[in-house]
Amino acid sequence: MRHHRKTTSLAAAALWAALAAAAAGCGGGPADPTATAATGAGGCPGVQRGAQEAVRRAERTDTSWNGPTTGPRAVPGKTLVYVAQTMTNPGVAGVADGVEQAAEAIGWQVRVIDGEGTPAGIQAALSQAVTLKPSGIVIGGFDPRLTSQQLARAAAADIPLVGWHAVAAPGPSADPKLFTNVTTEVEDVARISADWVIAGSGGRAGVVLFTDDSIPFAKNKAGLIRRRLAACPGVRLLSYENIPIPDASRRTPQEVSSLLSRFGDDWTYSVAINDLYFADAAPAFRAAGRPGAGPPLNIGAGDGDPSAFQRINTRQFQAATVPEPLTQQGWQIVDEFNRAFAGSPASGYVAPVHVVTAANSGGGTSWDPPGYRPAYERIWRGLPPG
């Protein structure tokens, strides 16, 4: 049975040689971290060794499915509404696609409503979702506390909610009330992003951090990145750039031009809480004559959308990303709803962090770990683990 999607709009440091050396060192670091760290002041040999090992593990692609293999059979005839923070956010859109794929596999109907990135738009979108009386509603990438009235209406109607990046931690949430929240561990994502900088720079870097403090999840992630970078005295945070995601396309090019003027060659690395900042930064880097392979070397601490992979694969102003397995998380959302409908607890699954560079992407455009589709389909069909 095919599902039907309807999307509703609510209003009309180094040059390439250094990068190649980083790739050879499994994700950005030299083969012997102590040798590099000892060549000048400011290195952090002990922190760097730990960072390199963490990056090596995160860059592995020979992984197998480590998520659930048992659970309730498919509950038939259900409908979902996916309320998106904004469908211009590639992470939000990527998860929506995964939900649609999984809904088709399990035999449910899905509708997507776009909140268009504003509080009023998100509130209106969630109001419309509740009015449709679906079996379940996805909170797609926004803080549900912005929609307390709509949440109360959903609770009164006994409509379960599953979040994606809705609160800081994965798993069930009592306040706001969510059956579960699907996300990687923000602490792990933040730490591996900072470790990639520490490992690749030999413990000496000038870093710009891009974030959106209006989103509690993003603000928390940026704070964690900042603290991990501070563990290495030779890594200096040159600037903390608070640019709201809806304003990124307008503000980021101007800010990048200003930063290049202020810091020049001292700016060797960048970390952003979302890959989209580097899409917006690219024209300013290009206009300033900076090489696509860096410096600065740029890593996105989420979400790993196709455009980020394209920039990484072509070495155009992004060197790495810590991608969410967006499609897999869409399938997980559907499975979590099925558990809710069947009266079972949430699965508790949290995807491990992964780092993508040109060296390990295989030319792909997403991080799509193997094994989850057949595993979920076997669960929903009532079959034993394969």
Short mmCIF file of C-alpha atoms in Angstrom, two decimals:
data_model
loop_
_atom_site.label_atom_id
_atom_site.label_comp_id
_atom_site.label_asym_id
_atom_site.label_seq_id
_atom_site.Cartn_x
_atom_site.Cartn_y
_atom_site.Cartn_z
CA MET A 1 0.00 0.00 0.00
CA ARG A 2 1.54 3.31 -1.01
CA HIS A 3 1.30 6.29 1.27
CA HIS A 4 0.49 9.77 0.13
CA ARG A 5 2.55 12.81 0.92
CA LYS A 6 1.25 16.32 0.86
CA THR A 7 3.56 19.18 1.80
CA THR A 8 1.59 22.21 2.99
CA SER A 9 3.01 25.75 2.95
CA LEU A 10 1.60 28.08 5.60
CA ALA A 11 2.68 31.31 3.83
CA ALA A 12 3.39 32.18 0.17
CA ALA A 13 45.11 24.53 8.13
CA ALA A 14 46.18 23.93 5.20
CA LEU A 15 46.09 23.81 1.44
CA TRP A 16 45.19 20.56 -0.30
CA ALA A 17 48.49 18.95 0.64
CA ALA A 18 47.66 19.36 4.32
CA LEU A 19 44.16 18.00 3.75
CA ALA A 20 45.61 14.97 2.00
CA ALA A 21 47.90 14.41 4.94
CA ALA A 22 44.93 14.68 7.25
CA ALA A 23 43.02 12.06 5.27
CA ALA A 24 46.00 9.74 5.40
CA GLY A 25 45.95 10.06 9.19
CA CYS A 26 42.33 8.80 9.41
CA GLY A 27 40.25 11.92 9.70
CA GLY A 28 42.55 14.85 10.03
CA GLY A 29 45.50 13.99 12.25
CA PRO A 30 49.12 13.09 11.59
CA ALA A 31 50.19 9.49 12.04
CA ASP A 32 52.31 10.39 15.08
CA PRO A 33 50.47 13.00 17.16
CA THR A 34 53.27 13.43 19.67
CA ALA A 35 55.73 14.33 16.95
CA THR A 36 53.61 17.19 15.63
CA ALA A 37 52.56 18.42 19.04
CA ALA A 38 56.17 18.62 20.19
CA THR A 39 57.31 20.88 17.36
CA GLY A 40 55.98 24.08 18.88
CA ALA A 41 54.21 25.68 21.80
CA GLY A 42 50.56 25.08 22.42
CA GLY A 43 50.19 21.44 21.46
CA CYS A 44 48.29 18.99 23.66
CA PRO A 45 49.80 15.52 23.08
CA GLY A 46 47.58 13.61 25.49
CA VAL A 47 44.31 15.20 24.30
CA GLN A 48 45.42 14.86 20.70
CA ARG A 49 46.12 11.14 21.02
CA GLY A 50 42.63 10.57 22.40
CA ALA A 51 41.10 12.75 19.70
CA GLN A 52 42.86 10.85 16.92
CA GLU A 53 41.70 7.50 18.21
CA ALA A 54 38.12 8.74 18.51
CA VAL A 55 38.19 10.09 14.95
CA ARG A 56 39.61 6.82 13.60
CA ARG A 57 36.72 4.91 15.16
CA ALA A 58 34.12 7.39 13.92
CA GLU A 59 35.41 7.27 10.34
CA ARG A 60 34.87 3.53 9.99
CA THR A 61 32.39 2.53 7.32
CA ASP A 62 32.48 -1.26 7.85
CA THR A 63 29.70 -1.13 10.41
CA SER A 64 26.75 -3.47 10.93
CA TRP A 65 23.25 -2.72 12.24
CA ASN A 66 23.35 -2.41 16.02
CA GLY A 67 19.76 -1.28 16.48
CA PRO A 68 16.60 -3.18 17.43
CA THR A 69 15.83 -6.54 15.85
CA THR A 70 12.70 -7.35 17.85
CA GLY A 71 9.49 -5.48 18.53
CA PRO A 72 5.74 -5.49 17.85
CA ARG A 73 4.22 -6.44 14.52
CA ALA A 74 2.91 -3.61 12.36
CA VAL A 75 -0.26 -2.02 13.68
CA PRO A 76 -2.35 -1.45 10.54
CA GLY A 77 -4.18 1.60 9.26
CA LYS A 78 -2.26 4.39 10.98
CA THR A 79 -1.71 7.97 9.83
CA LEU A 80 1.13 10.35 10.70
CA VAL A 81 1.63 14.07 10.32
CA TYR A 82 5.21 15.32 10.14
CA VAL A 83 5.40 18.92 11.35
CA ALA A 84 8.64 20.38 9.99
CA GLN A 85 10.49 23.29 11.57
CA THR A 86 11.27 24.28 7.99
CA MET A 87 11.68 22.11 4.93
CA THR A 88 14.56 24.35 3.86
CA ASN A 89 16.57 22.73 6.69
CA PRO A 90 18.15 19.74 4.92
CA GLY A 91 18.21 17.63 8.07
CA VAL A 92 14.50 18.14 8.71
CA ALA A 93 13.71 17.40 5.07
CA GLY A 94 15.94 14.31 5.02
CA VAL A 95 14.18 12.79 8.01
CA ALA A 96 10.81 13.54 6.41
CA ASP A 97 11.91 11.51 3.39
CA GLY A 98 12.89 8.64 5.68
CA VAL A 99 9.51 8.74 7.42
CA GLU A 100 7.80 8.56 4.05
CA GLN A 101 9.85 5.57 2.95
CA ALA A 102 9.19 3.71 6.18
CA ALA A 103 5.49 4.55 6.11
CA GLU A 104 5.24 3.03 2.68
CA ALA A 105 6.98 -0.11 3.94
CA ILE A 106 4.68 -0.50 6.94
CA GLY A 107 1.51 0.56 5.07
CA TRP A 108 0.65 3.89 6.68
CA GLN A 109 -0.29 7.34 5.41
CA VAL A 110 1.90 10.44 5.92
CA ARG A 111 1.33 14.15 5.51
CA VAL A 112 4.05 16.81 5.87
CA ILE A 113 3.25 20.34 7.06
CA ASP A 114 5.94 23.01 6.78
CA GLY A 115 6.27 25.44 9.70
CA GLU A 116 8.48 27.67 7.54
CA GLY A 117 10.97 28.39 10.31
CA THR A 118 9.01 30.95 12.35
CA PRO A 119 7.30 30.51 15.75
CA ALA A 120 3.96 31.57 14.29
CA GLY A 121 4.34 29.23 11.33
CA ILE A 122 5.30 26.27 13.51
CA GLN A 123 2.40 26.91 15.88
CA ALA A 124 -0.02 27.12 12.96
CA ALA A 125 1.42 23.94 11.43
CA LEU A 126 1.04 22.00 14.67
CA SER A 127 -2.49 23.36 15.15
CA GLN A 128 -3.38 22.08 11.70
CA ALA A 129 -1.78 18.73 12.48
CA VAL A 130 -3.88 18.28 15.64
CA THR A 131 -7.02 19.28 13.76
CA LEU A 132 -6.38 16.48 11.24
CA LYS A 133 -6.64 13.95 14.12
CA PRO A 134 -3.81 11.66 12.96
CA SER A 135 -2.65 8.59 14.82
CA GLY A 136 0.64 10.33 15.62
CA ILE A 137 2.53 13.58 15.10
CA VAL A 138 6.26 14.05 14.47
CA ILE A 139 7.90 17.11 16.04
CA GLY A 140 10.41 17.72 13.27
CA GLY A 141 13.37 19.77 14.45
CA PHE A 142 11.83 22.43 16.69
CA ASP A 143 11.50 23.02 20.42
CA PRO A 144 8.01 21.78 21.37
CA ARG A 145 7.92 24.21 24.29
CA LEU A 146 7.21 26.91 21.71
CA THR A 147 3.88 25.20 21.06
CA SER A 148 2.52 24.51 24.54
CA GLN A 149 -1.11 25.16 23.61
CA GLN A 150 -0.91 22.80 20.63
CA LEU A 151 0.82 20.15 22.75
CA ALA A 152 -2.00 20.36 25.28
CA ARG A 153 -4.54 19.84 22.49
CA ALA A 154 -2.61 16.82 21.21
CA ALA A 155 -2.46 15.34 24.71
CA ALA A 156 -6.19 15.87 25.19
CA ALA A 157 -6.80 14.02 21.92
CA ASP A 158 -4.46 11.16 22.99
CA ILE A 159 -2.19 11.73 19.99
CA PRO A 160 1.33 10.45 20.72
CA LEU A 161 4.27 12.63 19.74
CA VAL A 162 7.70 11.51 18.55
CA GLY A 163 10.41 14.14 18.20
CA TRP A 164 13.43 14.50 15.98
CA HIS A 165 15.97 16.92 17.50
CA ALA A 166 13.05 18.20 19.57
CA VAL A 167 14.88 18.13 22.92
CA ALA A 168 18.54 17.81 23.81
CA ALA A 169 18.61 14.12 24.77
CA PRO A 170 17.44 10.98 22.95
CA GLY A 171 14.69 8.86 24.42
CA PRO A 172 11.34 9.53 26.15
CA SER A 173 10.64 12.98 27.54
CA ALA A 174 8.23 13.85 30.35
CA ASP A 175 8.32 17.64 29.89
CA PRO A 176 7.60 18.26 27.07
CA LYS A 177 5.76 14.96 26.78
CA LEU A 178 7.20 12.89 23.95
CA PHE A 179 6.93 9.14 23.50
CA THR A 180 10.57 9.42 22.46
CA ASN A 181 13.02 11.82 20.83
CA VAL A 182 15.19 10.54 17.98
CA THR A 183 18.67 12.01 17.73
CA THR A 184 22.29 11.10 18.13
CA GLU A 185 23.85 12.00 21.47
CA VAL A 186 24.64 15.69 21.18
CA GLU A 187 27.62 15.25 23.52
CA ASP A 188 29.12 12.68 21.15
CA VAL A 189 28.53 14.83 18.06
CA ALA A 190 30.03 17.90 19.69
CA ARG A 191 33.04 16.04 21.02
CA ILE A 192 33.92 14.29 17.74
CA SER A 193 33.61 17.57 15.83
CA ALA A 194 36.07 19.23 18.19
CA ASP A 195 38.30 16.15 18.21
CA TRP A 196 38.53 16.29 14.41
CA VAL A 197 39.93 19.82 14.73
CA ILE A 198 42.31 18.89 17.53
CA ALA A 199 43.57 15.79 15.74
CA GLY A 200 43.93 17.41 12.34
CA SER A 201 45.66 20.55 13.56
CA GLY A 202 48.23 18.88 15.74
CA GLY A 203 46.70 20.68 18.68
CA ARG A 204 47.21 24.18 17.25
CA ALA A 205 44.35 25.90 15.43
CA GLY A 206 42.43 29.14 15.14
CA VAL A 207 38.74 28.26 15.07
CA VAL A 208 35.49 30.02 14.21
CA LEU A 209 32.33 28.42 15.60
CA PHE A 210 28.98 29.02 13.84
CA THR A 211 25.74 28.39 15.73
CA ASP A 212 22.14 29.45 16.28
CA ASP A 213 21.59 30.26 19.96
CA SER A 214 17.85 30.72 19.40
CA ILE A 215 17.57 26.90 19.23
CA PRO A 216 18.30 25.38 22.66
CA PHE A 217 19.56 22.15 21.07
CA ALA A 218 22.02 24.07 18.87
CA LYS A 219 23.13 26.37 21.69
CA ASN A 220 23.87 23.38 23.88
CA LYS A 221 25.81 21.68 21.07
CA ALA A 222 27.88 24.80 20.45
CA GLY A 223 28.69 25.09 24.15
CA LEU A 224 29.87 21.48 24.23
CA ILE A 225 32.05 22.02 21.16
CA ARG A 226 33.53 25.12 22.74
CA ARG A 227 34.39 23.30 25.96
CA ARG A 228 36.05 20.38 24.16
CA LEU A 229 38.16 22.72 22.03
CA ALA A 230 39.27 24.46 25.23
CA ALA A 231 40.74 21.15 26.44
CA CYS A 232 43.65 21.81 24.07
CA PRO A 233 45.47 25.05 24.99
CA GLY A 234 46.86 25.44 21.48
CA VAL A 235 43.38 25.62 19.95
CA ARG A 236 42.07 29.19 20.07
CA LEU A 237 38.44 30.12 19.54
CA LEU A 238 38.75 33.20 17.35
CA SER A 239 35.03 33.97 17.13
CA TYR A 240 31.65 32.60 18.23
CA GLU A 241 29.20 33.48 15.46
CA ASN A 242 25.54 33.38 16.52
CA ILE A 243 23.58 33.43 13.24
CA PRO A 244 19.95 32.18 13.28
CA ILE A 245 19.43 29.48 10.67
CA PRO A 246 16.58 31.37 8.93
CA ASP A 247 19.00 34.32 8.49
CA ALA A 248 22.03 32.24 7.48
CA SER A 249 21.80 32.79 3.73
CA ARG A 250 21.69 36.55 4.22
CA ARG A 251 24.14 37.03 7.08
CA THR A 252 26.76 34.31 6.71
CA PRO A 253 28.52 35.67 3.58
CA GLN A 254 28.90 39.10 5.19
CA GLU A 255 30.16 37.64 8.46
CA VAL A 256 32.66 35.39 6.69
CA SER A 257 34.06 38.33 4.72
CA SER A 258 34.47 40.26 7.96
CA LEU A 259 36.12 37.32 9.70
CA LEU A 260 38.60 36.88 6.85
CA SER A 261 39.55 40.53 7.14
CA ARG A 262 39.95 40.31 10.92
CA PHE A 263 41.82 37.03 11.26
CA GLY A 264 43.43 36.31 7.89
CA ASP A 265 45.67 33.24 8.00
CA ASP A 266 45.08 32.76 11.74
CA TRP A 267 41.70 31.29 10.84
CA THR A 268 42.56 27.66 10.07
CA TYR A 269 39.45 25.66 11.09
CA SER A 270 35.69 26.16 11.40
CA VAL A 271 32.99 24.17 13.16
CA ALA A 272 29.28 24.75 12.53
CA ILE A 273 26.31 23.20 14.30
CA ASN A 274 24.73 22.61 10.88
CA ASP A 275 26.29 22.05 7.45
CA LEU A 276 24.17 24.74 5.81
CA TYR A 277 26.43 27.51 7.13
CA PHE A 278 29.18 26.36 4.79
CA ALA A 279 26.85 26.44 1.79
CA ASP A 280 26.24 30.09 2.60
CA ALA A 281 29.91 30.77 3.40
CA ALA A 282 31.26 29.36 0.14
CA PRO A 283 30.67 32.49 -2.01
CA ALA A 284 32.56 34.66 0.48
CA PHE A 285 35.49 32.23 0.64
CA ARG A 286 35.54 32.06 -3.15
CA ALA A 287 35.38 35.84 -3.54
CA ALA A 288 38.33 36.18 -1.15
CA GLY A 289 40.39 33.81 -3.28
CA ARG A 290 40.50 31.05 -0.68
CA PRO A 291 41.06 27.54 -2.07
CA GLY A 292 38.14 25.15 -1.81
CA ALA A 293 40.28 22.66 0.11
CA GLY A 294 41.10 25.26 2.77
CA PRO A 295 42.25 26.83 4.94
CA PRO A 296 40.08 27.17 6.81
CA LEU A 297 39.14 23.49 7.02
CA ASN A 298 35.43 23.29 7.81
CA ILE A 299 33.48 20.58 9.64
CA GLY A 300 29.72 20.48 10.15
CA ALA A 301 28.47 19.01 13.42
CA GLY A 302 25.28 17.82 11.64
CA ASP A 303 23.23 17.05 9.65
CA GLY A 304 25.06 15.53 6.69
CA ASP A 305 22.70 16.55 3.90
CA PRO A 306 23.49 15.79 0.23
CA SER A 307 24.84 19.27 -0.48
CA ALA A 308 27.36 18.86 2.36
CA PHE A 309 28.54 15.57 0.88
CA GLN A 310 28.89 17.26 -2.50
CA ARG A 311 31.04 20.03 -1.02
CA ILE A 312 33.18 17.45 0.77
CA ASN A 313 33.57 15.19 -2.25
CA THR A 314 34.55 18.10 -4.51
CA ARG A 315 36.64 19.80 -1.80
CA GLN A 316 34.69 23.01 -2.02
CA PHE A 317 34.84 24.81 1.34
CA GLN A 318 33.87 21.85 3.51
CA ALA A 319 36.25 19.10 4.59
CA ALA A 320 34.09 16.96 6.89
CA THR A 321 30.69 16.44 8.45
CA VAL A 322 29.27 14.49 11.38
CA PRO A 323 26.13 13.30 9.61
CA GLU A 324 22.96 12.10 11.17
CA PRO A 325 21.73 8.92 9.46
CA LEU A 326 18.69 10.90 8.35
CA THR A 327 16.86 8.18 6.43
CA GLN A 328 17.49 5.61 9.16
CA GLN A 329 16.16 8.05 11.74
CA GLY A 330 13.00 8.45 9.68
CA TRP A 331 12.54 4.67 9.77
CA GLN A 332 13.21 4.68 13.49
CA ILE A 333 10.51 7.31 14.01
CA VAL A 334 7.96 5.07 12.30
CA ASP A 335 9.10 2.08 14.37
CA GLU A 336 8.81 4.12 17.57
CA PHE A 337 5.24 5.07 16.68
CA ASN A 338 4.46 1.41 16.01
CA ARG A 339 5.73 0.58 19.49
CA ALA A 340 3.56 3.36 20.94
CA PHE A 341 0.46 2.12 19.10
CA ALA A 342 1.15 -1.45 20.28
CA GLY A 343 1.57 -0.39 23.91
CA SER A 344 5.28 -1.22 23.95
CA PRO A 345 8.06 0.99 25.35
CA ALA A 346 10.37 3.02 23.13
CA SER A 347 13.27 1.13 21.60
CA GLY A 348 15.98 3.19 23.29
CA TYR A 349 18.17 3.06 20.18
CA VAL A 350 20.69 5.86 19.59
CA ALA A 351 22.75 5.86 16.38
CA PRO A 352 26.52 6.11 16.91
CA VAL A 353 28.44 9.11 15.61
CA HIS A 354 30.18 8.94 12.24
CA VAL A 355 32.63 11.31 10.52
CA VAL A 356 32.63 11.70 6.73
CA THR A 357 35.51 13.08 4.67
CA ALA A 358 36.39 12.80 0.99
CA ALA A 359 38.58 9.85 1.94
CA ASN A 360 35.75 7.66 3.27
CA SER A 361 32.55 8.97 1.63
CA GLY A 362 32.85 6.66 -1.36
CA GLY A 363 31.41 9.46 -3.45
CA GLY A 364 28.07 9.10 -1.66
CA THR A 365 25.60 11.86 -0.84
CA SER A 366 24.40 10.65 2.58
CA TRP A 367 25.36 8.48 5.51
CA ASP A 368 23.04 5.53 5.19
CA PRO A 369 24.32 2.75 7.45
CA PRO A 370 23.51 -0.76 6.28
CA GLY A 371 21.05 -3.20 7.74
CA TYR A 372 18.23 -1.15 9.24
CA ARG A 373 15.64 -1.55 6.48
CA PRO A 374 15.51 -5.37 6.54
CA ALA A 375 15.71 -5.34 10.33
CA TYR A 376 12.69 -3.05 10.71
CA GLU A 377 10.72 -4.87 7.99
CA ARG A 378 11.29 -8.20 9.74
CA ILE A 379 10.06 -6.70 13.01
CA TRP A 380 6.93 -5.31 11.39
CA ARG A 381 6.20 -8.62 9.65
CA GLY A 382 6.57 -10.57 12.86
CA LEU A 383 9.61 -12.49 11.60
CA PRO A 384 12.54 -13.59 13.78
CA PRO A 385 15.81 -11.64 13.48
CA GLY A 386 17.68 -12.39 10.27
#
